[in-house]
mmCIF file of C-alpha atoms in Angstrom:
data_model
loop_
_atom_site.group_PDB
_atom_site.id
_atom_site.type_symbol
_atom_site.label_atom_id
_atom_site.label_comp_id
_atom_site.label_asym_id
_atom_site.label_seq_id
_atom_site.Cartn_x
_atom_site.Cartn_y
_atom_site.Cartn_z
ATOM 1 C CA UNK Z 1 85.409 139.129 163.772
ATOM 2 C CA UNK Z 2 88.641 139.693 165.142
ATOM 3 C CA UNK Z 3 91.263 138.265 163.313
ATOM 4 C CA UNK Z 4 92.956 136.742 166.515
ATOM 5 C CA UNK Z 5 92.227 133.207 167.333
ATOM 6 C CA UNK Z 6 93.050 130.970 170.044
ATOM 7 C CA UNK Z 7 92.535 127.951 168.169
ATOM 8 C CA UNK Z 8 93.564 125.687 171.126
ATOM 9 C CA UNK Z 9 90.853 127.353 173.017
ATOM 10 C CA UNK Z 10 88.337 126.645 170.160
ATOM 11 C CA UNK Z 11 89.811 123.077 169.377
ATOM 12 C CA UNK Z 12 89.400 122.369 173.342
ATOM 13 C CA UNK Z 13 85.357 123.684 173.274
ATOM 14 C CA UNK Z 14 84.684 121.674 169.991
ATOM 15 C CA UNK Z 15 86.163 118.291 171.396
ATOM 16 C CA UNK Z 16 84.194 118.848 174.954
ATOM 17 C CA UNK Z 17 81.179 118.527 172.896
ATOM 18 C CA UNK Z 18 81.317 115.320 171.672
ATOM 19 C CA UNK Z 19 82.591 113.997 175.564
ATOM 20 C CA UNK Z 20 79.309 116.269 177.036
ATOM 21 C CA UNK Z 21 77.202 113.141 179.533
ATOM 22 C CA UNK Z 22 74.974 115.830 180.203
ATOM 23 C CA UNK Z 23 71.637 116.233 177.777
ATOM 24 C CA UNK Z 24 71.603 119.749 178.663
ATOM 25 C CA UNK Z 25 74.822 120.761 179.231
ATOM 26 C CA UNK Z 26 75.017 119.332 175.660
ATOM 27 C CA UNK Z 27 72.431 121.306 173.415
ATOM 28 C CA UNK Z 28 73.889 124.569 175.205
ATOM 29 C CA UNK Z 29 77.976 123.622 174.188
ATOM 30 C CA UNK Z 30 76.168 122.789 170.409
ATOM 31 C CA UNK Z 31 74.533 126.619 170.104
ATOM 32 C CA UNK Z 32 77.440 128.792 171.668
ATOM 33 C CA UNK Z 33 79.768 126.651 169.177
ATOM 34 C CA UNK Z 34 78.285 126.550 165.632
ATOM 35 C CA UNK Z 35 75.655 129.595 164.366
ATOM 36 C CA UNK Z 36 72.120 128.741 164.104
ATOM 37 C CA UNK Z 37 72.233 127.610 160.685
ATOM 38 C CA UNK Z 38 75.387 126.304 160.908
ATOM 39 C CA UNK Z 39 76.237 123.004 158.915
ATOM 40 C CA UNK Z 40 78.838 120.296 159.374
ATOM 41 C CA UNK Z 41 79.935 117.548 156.251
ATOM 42 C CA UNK Z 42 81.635 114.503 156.930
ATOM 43 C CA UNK Z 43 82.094 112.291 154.345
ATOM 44 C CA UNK Z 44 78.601 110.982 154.197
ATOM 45 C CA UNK Z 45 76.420 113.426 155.426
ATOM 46 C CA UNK Z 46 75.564 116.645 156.038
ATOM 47 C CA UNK Z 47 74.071 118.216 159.420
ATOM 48 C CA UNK Z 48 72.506 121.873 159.135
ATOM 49 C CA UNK Z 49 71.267 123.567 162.548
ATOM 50 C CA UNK Z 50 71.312 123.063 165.969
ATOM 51 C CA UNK Z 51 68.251 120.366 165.701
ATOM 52 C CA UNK Z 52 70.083 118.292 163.215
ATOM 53 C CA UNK Z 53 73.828 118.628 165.041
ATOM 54 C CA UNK Z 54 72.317 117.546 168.541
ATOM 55 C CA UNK Z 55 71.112 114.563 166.873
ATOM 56 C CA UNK Z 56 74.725 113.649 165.221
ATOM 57 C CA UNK Z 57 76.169 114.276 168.708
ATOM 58 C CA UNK Z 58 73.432 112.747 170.709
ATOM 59 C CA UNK Z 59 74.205 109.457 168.019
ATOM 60 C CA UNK Z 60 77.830 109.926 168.543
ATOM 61 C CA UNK Z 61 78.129 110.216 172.287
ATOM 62 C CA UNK Z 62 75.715 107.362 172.889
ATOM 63 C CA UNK Z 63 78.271 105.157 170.570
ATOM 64 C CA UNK Z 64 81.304 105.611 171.680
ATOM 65 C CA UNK Z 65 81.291 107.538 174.638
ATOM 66 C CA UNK Z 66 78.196 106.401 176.898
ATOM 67 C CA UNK Z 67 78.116 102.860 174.933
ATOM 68 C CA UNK Z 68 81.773 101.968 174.085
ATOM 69 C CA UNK Z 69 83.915 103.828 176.604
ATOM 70 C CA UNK Z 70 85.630 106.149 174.333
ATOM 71 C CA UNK Z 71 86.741 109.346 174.653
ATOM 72 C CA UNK Z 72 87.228 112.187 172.167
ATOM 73 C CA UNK Z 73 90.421 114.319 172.702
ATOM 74 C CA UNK Z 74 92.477 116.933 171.096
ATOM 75 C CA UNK Z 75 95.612 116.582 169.577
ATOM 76 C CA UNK Z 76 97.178 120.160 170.726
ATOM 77 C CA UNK Z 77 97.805 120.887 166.796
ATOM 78 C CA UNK Z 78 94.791 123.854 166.626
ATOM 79 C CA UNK Z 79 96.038 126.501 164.296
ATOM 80 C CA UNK Z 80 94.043 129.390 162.851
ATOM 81 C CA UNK Z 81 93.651 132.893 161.486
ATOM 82 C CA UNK Z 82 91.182 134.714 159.357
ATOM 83 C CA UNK Z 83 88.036 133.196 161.156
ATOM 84 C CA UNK Z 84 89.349 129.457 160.055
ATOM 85 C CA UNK Z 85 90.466 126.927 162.611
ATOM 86 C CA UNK Z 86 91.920 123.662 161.530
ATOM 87 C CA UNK Z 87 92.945 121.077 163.844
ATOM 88 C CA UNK Z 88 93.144 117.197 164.655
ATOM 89 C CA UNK Z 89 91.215 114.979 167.205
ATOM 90 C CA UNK Z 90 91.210 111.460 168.351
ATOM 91 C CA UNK Z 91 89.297 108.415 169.851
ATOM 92 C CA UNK Z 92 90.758 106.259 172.556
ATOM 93 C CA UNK Z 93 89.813 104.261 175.250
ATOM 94 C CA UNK Z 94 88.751 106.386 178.384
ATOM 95 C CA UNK Z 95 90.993 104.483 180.340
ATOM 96 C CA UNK Z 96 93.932 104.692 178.147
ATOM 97 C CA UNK Z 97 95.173 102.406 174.765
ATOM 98 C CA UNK Z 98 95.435 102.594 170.904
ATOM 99 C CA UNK Z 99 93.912 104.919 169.206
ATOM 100 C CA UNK Z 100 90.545 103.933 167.445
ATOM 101 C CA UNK Z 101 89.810 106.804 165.313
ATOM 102 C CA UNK Z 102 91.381 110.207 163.875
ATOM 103 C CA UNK Z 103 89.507 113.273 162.492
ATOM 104 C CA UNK Z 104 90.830 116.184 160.834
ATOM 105 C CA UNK Z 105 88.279 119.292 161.191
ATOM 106 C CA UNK Z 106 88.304 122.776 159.275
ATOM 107 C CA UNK Z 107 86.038 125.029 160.854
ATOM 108 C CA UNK Z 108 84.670 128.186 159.165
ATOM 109 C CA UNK Z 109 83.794 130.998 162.032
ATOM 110 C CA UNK Z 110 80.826 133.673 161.942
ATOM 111 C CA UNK Z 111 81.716 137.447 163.198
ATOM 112 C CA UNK Z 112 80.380 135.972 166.038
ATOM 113 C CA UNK Z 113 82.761 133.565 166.936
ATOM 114 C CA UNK Z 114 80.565 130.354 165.833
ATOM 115 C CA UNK Z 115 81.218 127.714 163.612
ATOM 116 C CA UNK Z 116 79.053 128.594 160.212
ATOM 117 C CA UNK Z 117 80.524 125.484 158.197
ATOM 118 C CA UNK Z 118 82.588 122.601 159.537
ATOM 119 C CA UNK Z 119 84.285 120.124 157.509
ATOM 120 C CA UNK Z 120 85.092 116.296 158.757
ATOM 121 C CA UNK Z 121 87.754 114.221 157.289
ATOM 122 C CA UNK Z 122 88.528 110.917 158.538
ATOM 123 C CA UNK Z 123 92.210 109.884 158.592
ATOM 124 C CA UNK Z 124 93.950 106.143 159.120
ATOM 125 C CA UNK Z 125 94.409 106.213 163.223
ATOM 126 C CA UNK Z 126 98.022 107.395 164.184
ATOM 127 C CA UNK Z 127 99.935 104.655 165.979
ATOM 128 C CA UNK Z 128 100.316 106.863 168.934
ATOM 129 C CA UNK Z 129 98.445 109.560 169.297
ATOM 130 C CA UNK Z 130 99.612 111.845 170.869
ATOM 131 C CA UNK Z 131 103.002 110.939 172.074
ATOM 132 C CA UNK Z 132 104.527 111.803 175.570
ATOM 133 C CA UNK Z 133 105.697 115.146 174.172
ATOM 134 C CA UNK Z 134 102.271 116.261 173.153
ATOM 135 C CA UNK Z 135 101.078 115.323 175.975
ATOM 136 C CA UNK Z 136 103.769 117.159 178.271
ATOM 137 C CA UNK Z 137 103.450 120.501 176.116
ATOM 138 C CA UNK Z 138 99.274 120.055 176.831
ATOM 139 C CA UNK Z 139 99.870 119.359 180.428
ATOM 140 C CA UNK Z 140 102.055 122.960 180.782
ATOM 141 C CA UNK Z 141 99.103 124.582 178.583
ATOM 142 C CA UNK Z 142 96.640 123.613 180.871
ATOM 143 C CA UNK Z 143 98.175 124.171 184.087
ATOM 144 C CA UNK Z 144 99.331 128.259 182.398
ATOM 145 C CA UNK Z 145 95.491 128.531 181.989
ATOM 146 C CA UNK Z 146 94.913 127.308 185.783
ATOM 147 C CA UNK Z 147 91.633 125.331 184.927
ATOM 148 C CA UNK Z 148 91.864 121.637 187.747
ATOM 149 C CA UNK Z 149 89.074 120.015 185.651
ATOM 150 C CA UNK Z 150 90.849 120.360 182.216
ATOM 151 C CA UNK Z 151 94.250 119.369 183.620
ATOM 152 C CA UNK Z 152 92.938 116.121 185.223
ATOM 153 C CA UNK Z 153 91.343 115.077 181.737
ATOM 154 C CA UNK Z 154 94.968 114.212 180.829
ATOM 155 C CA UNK Z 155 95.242 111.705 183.371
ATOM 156 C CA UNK Z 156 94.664 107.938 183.434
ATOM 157 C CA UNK Z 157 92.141 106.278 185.776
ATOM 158 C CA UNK Z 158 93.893 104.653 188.008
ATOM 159 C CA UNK Z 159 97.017 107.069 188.043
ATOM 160 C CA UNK Z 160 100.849 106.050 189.332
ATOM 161 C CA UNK Z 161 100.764 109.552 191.634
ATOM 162 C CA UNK Z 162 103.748 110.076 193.901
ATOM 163 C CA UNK Z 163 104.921 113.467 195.557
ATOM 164 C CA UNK Z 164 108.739 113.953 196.695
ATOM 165 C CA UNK Z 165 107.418 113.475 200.658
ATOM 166 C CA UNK Z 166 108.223 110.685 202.685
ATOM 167 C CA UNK Z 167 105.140 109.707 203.453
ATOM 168 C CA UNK Z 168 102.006 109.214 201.600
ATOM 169 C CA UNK Z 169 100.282 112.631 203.165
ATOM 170 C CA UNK Z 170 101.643 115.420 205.533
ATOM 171 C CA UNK Z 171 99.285 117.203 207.877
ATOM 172 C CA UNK Z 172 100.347 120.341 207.504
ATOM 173 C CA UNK Z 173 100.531 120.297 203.549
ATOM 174 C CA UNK Z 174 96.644 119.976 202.409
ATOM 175 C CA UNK Z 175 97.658 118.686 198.712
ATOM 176 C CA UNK Z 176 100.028 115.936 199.979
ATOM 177 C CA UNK Z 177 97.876 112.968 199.799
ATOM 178 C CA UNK Z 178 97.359 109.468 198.004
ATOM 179 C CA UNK Z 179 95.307 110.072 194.540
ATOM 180 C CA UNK Z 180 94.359 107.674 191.674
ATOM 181 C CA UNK Z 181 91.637 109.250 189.885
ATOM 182 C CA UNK Z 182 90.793 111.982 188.090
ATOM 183 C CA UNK Z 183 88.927 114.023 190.565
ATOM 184 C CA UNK Z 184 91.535 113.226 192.846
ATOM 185 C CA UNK Z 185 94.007 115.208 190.112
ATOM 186 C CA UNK Z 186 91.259 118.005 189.609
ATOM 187 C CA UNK Z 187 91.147 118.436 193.726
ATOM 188 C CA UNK Z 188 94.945 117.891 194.264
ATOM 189 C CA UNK Z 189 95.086 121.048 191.488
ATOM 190 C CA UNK Z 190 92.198 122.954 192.924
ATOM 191 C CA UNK Z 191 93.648 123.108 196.619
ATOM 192 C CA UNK Z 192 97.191 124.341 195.069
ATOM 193 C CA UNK Z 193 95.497 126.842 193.797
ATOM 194 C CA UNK Z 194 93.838 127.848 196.559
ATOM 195 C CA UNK Z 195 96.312 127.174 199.200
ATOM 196 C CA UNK Z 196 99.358 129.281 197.600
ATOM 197 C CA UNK Z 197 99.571 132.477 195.548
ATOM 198 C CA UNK Z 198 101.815 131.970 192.626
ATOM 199 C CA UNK Z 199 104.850 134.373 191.857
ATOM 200 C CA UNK Z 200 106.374 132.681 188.959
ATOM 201 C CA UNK Z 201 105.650 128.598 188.105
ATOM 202 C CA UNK Z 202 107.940 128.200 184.962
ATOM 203 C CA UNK Z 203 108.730 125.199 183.196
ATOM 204 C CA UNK Z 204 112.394 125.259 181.773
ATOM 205 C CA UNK Z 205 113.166 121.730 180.481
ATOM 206 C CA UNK Z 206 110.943 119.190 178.990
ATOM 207 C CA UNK Z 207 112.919 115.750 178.624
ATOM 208 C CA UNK Z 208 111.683 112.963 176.546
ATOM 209 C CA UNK Z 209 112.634 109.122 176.188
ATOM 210 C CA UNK Z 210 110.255 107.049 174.474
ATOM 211 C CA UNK Z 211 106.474 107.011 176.947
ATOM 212 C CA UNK Z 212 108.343 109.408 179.274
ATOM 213 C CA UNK Z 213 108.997 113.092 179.879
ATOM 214 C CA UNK Z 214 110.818 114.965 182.596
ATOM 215 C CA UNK Z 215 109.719 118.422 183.293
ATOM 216 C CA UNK Z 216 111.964 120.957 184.750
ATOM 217 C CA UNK Z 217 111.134 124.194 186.227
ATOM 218 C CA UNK Z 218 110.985 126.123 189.130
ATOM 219 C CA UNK Z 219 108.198 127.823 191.493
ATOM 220 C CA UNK Z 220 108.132 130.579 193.916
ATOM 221 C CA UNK Z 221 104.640 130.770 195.869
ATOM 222 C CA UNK Z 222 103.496 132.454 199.167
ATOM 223 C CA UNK Z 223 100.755 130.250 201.524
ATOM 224 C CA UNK Z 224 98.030 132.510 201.744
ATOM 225 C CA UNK Z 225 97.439 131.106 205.329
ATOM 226 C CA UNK Z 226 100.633 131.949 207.116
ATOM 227 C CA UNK Z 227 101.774 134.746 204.385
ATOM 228 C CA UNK Z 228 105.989 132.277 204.475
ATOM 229 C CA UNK Z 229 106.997 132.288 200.469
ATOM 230 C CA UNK Z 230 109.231 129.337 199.538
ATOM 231 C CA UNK Z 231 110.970 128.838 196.477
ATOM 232 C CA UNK Z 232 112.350 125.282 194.554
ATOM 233 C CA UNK Z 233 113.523 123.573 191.962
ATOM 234 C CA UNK Z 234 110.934 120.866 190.421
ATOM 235 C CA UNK Z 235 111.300 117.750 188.469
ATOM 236 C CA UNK Z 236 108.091 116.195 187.092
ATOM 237 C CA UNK Z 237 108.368 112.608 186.083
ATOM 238 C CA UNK Z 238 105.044 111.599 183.271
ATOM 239 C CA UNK Z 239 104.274 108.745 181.685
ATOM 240 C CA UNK Z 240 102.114 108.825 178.833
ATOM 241 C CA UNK Z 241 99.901 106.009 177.494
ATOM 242 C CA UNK Z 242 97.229 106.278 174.637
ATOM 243 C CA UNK Z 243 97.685 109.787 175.315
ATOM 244 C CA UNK Z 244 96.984 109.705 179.233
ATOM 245 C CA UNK Z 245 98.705 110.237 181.932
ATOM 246 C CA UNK Z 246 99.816 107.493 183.797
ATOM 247 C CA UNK Z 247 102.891 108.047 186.175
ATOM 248 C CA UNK Z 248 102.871 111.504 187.687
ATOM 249 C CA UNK Z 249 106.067 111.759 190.386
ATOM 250 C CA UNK Z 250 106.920 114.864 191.809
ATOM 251 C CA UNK Z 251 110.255 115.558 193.099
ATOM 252 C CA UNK Z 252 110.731 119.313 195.081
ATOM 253 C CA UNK Z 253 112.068 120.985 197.905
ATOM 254 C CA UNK Z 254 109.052 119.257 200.356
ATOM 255 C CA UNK Z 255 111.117 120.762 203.172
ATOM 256 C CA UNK Z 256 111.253 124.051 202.357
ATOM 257 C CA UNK Z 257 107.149 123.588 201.382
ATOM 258 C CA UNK Z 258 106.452 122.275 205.388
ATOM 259 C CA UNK Z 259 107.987 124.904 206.652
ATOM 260 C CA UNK Z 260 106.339 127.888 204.460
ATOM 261 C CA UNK Z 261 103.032 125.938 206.210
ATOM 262 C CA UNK Z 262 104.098 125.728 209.659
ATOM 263 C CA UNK Z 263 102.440 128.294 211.834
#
């Protein structure tokens, strides 16, 4: 297989897995991620094939996911080359708090890209996992790769969510509106896209103090409907909490945004 590996990538697929509501949706994540005789080893046991690793996910989702209201997310630490991929993952709280659980996972990869052996390990839960810089370098990942579903994963339900207008919603800006939950994030991201084509969205500065980060940058877009291009500074104010999201204040050049809209 090729030697390149975008282990965040992988680390992101493997993590959905475990999150997957969806029966389905489920067994078809399982066999385009491990090889049909692919095996996993935890400490305690050993699962080998796609009949025997839908089971230990089916067990684990109905848990802690559907059953206790965790989550299972990445910690943004994927590395790999060679056809191995190492990397950490967490349990929290869906709705944000301490972390209940910490995994370590080495992952052994076919010439076909799947897992063929995946190894466990269980570690003492971190005592903040991850912290508001984690989650800030995440957040820029995601919003490089463009993906609205991904990005709003690393929000809190409800969300602080604030945009440098006025008022809580502008008519002729469709993305300035109140939001709280996470598919109000994924939307506010989808209509961005789809409202503006991006020439350059760069973030220059990320500032951390304790649960917070300040992200600097600056974007130049053109409103597909009326063809105006405006350009501005940006200051995004997170906080993070059990590795969510839970502040997200945006403070731009609104007035040069209006008029790039006005017709």
């Amino acid at each position: 297989m090729d030697h390149e590996i975008d282990a965040g990538a992988f680390a992101d697929r493997y993590v959905a897995v475990w999150n997957e509501s969806d029966p389905a949706a489920r067994r078809a994540a399982i066999a385009s991620l491990w090889a049909e005789d692919g095996v996993q080893f935890t400490e305690a046991a050993d699962y080998r094939g796609h009949r025997e690793l839908e089971r230990r996910v089916d067990e684990a989702f109905e848990e802690f996911v559907g059953g206790a209201g965790f989550v299972f997310r990445s910690a943004g630490d994927a590395v790999g080359h060679h056809g191995v991929v190492r990397f950490s993952t967490c349990m929290v709280p869906a709705a944000g708090g301490e972390v209940a659980w910490t995994g370590f996972v080495v992952a052994e990869l076919g010439e076909d890209g799947r897992i063929r052996r995946d190894c466990q390990f269980a570690e003492p839960p971190l005592p903040a996992f991850p912290d508001a810089r984690t989650t800030a370098d995440e957040f820029v990942r995601r919003l490089a790769q463009g993906d609205p579903d991904r990005i709003a994963e690393l929000f809190a339900e409800p969300v602080d969510w604030r945009v440098s207008w006025p008022e809580p919603e502008h008519p002729a800006v469709p993305w300035i509106r109140p939001r709280s939950t996470r598919a109000d994030v994924a939307d506010h991201f989808r209509t961005l896209g789809s409202a503006c084509a991006p020439e350059e969205v760069r973030v220059d500065r990320i500032l951390v103090h304790g649960p917070d980060a300040v992200l600097v940058g600056t974007s130049a877009q053109t409103v597909k409907l009326t063809g105006k291009r405006f350009a501005t500074t940006f200051a995004v104010h997170v906080t993070v909490d059990g590795g969510l999201i839970t502040r997200y204040h945006v403070y731009e050049d609104s007035l040069a945004v209006a008029e790039a809209f006005a017709g």
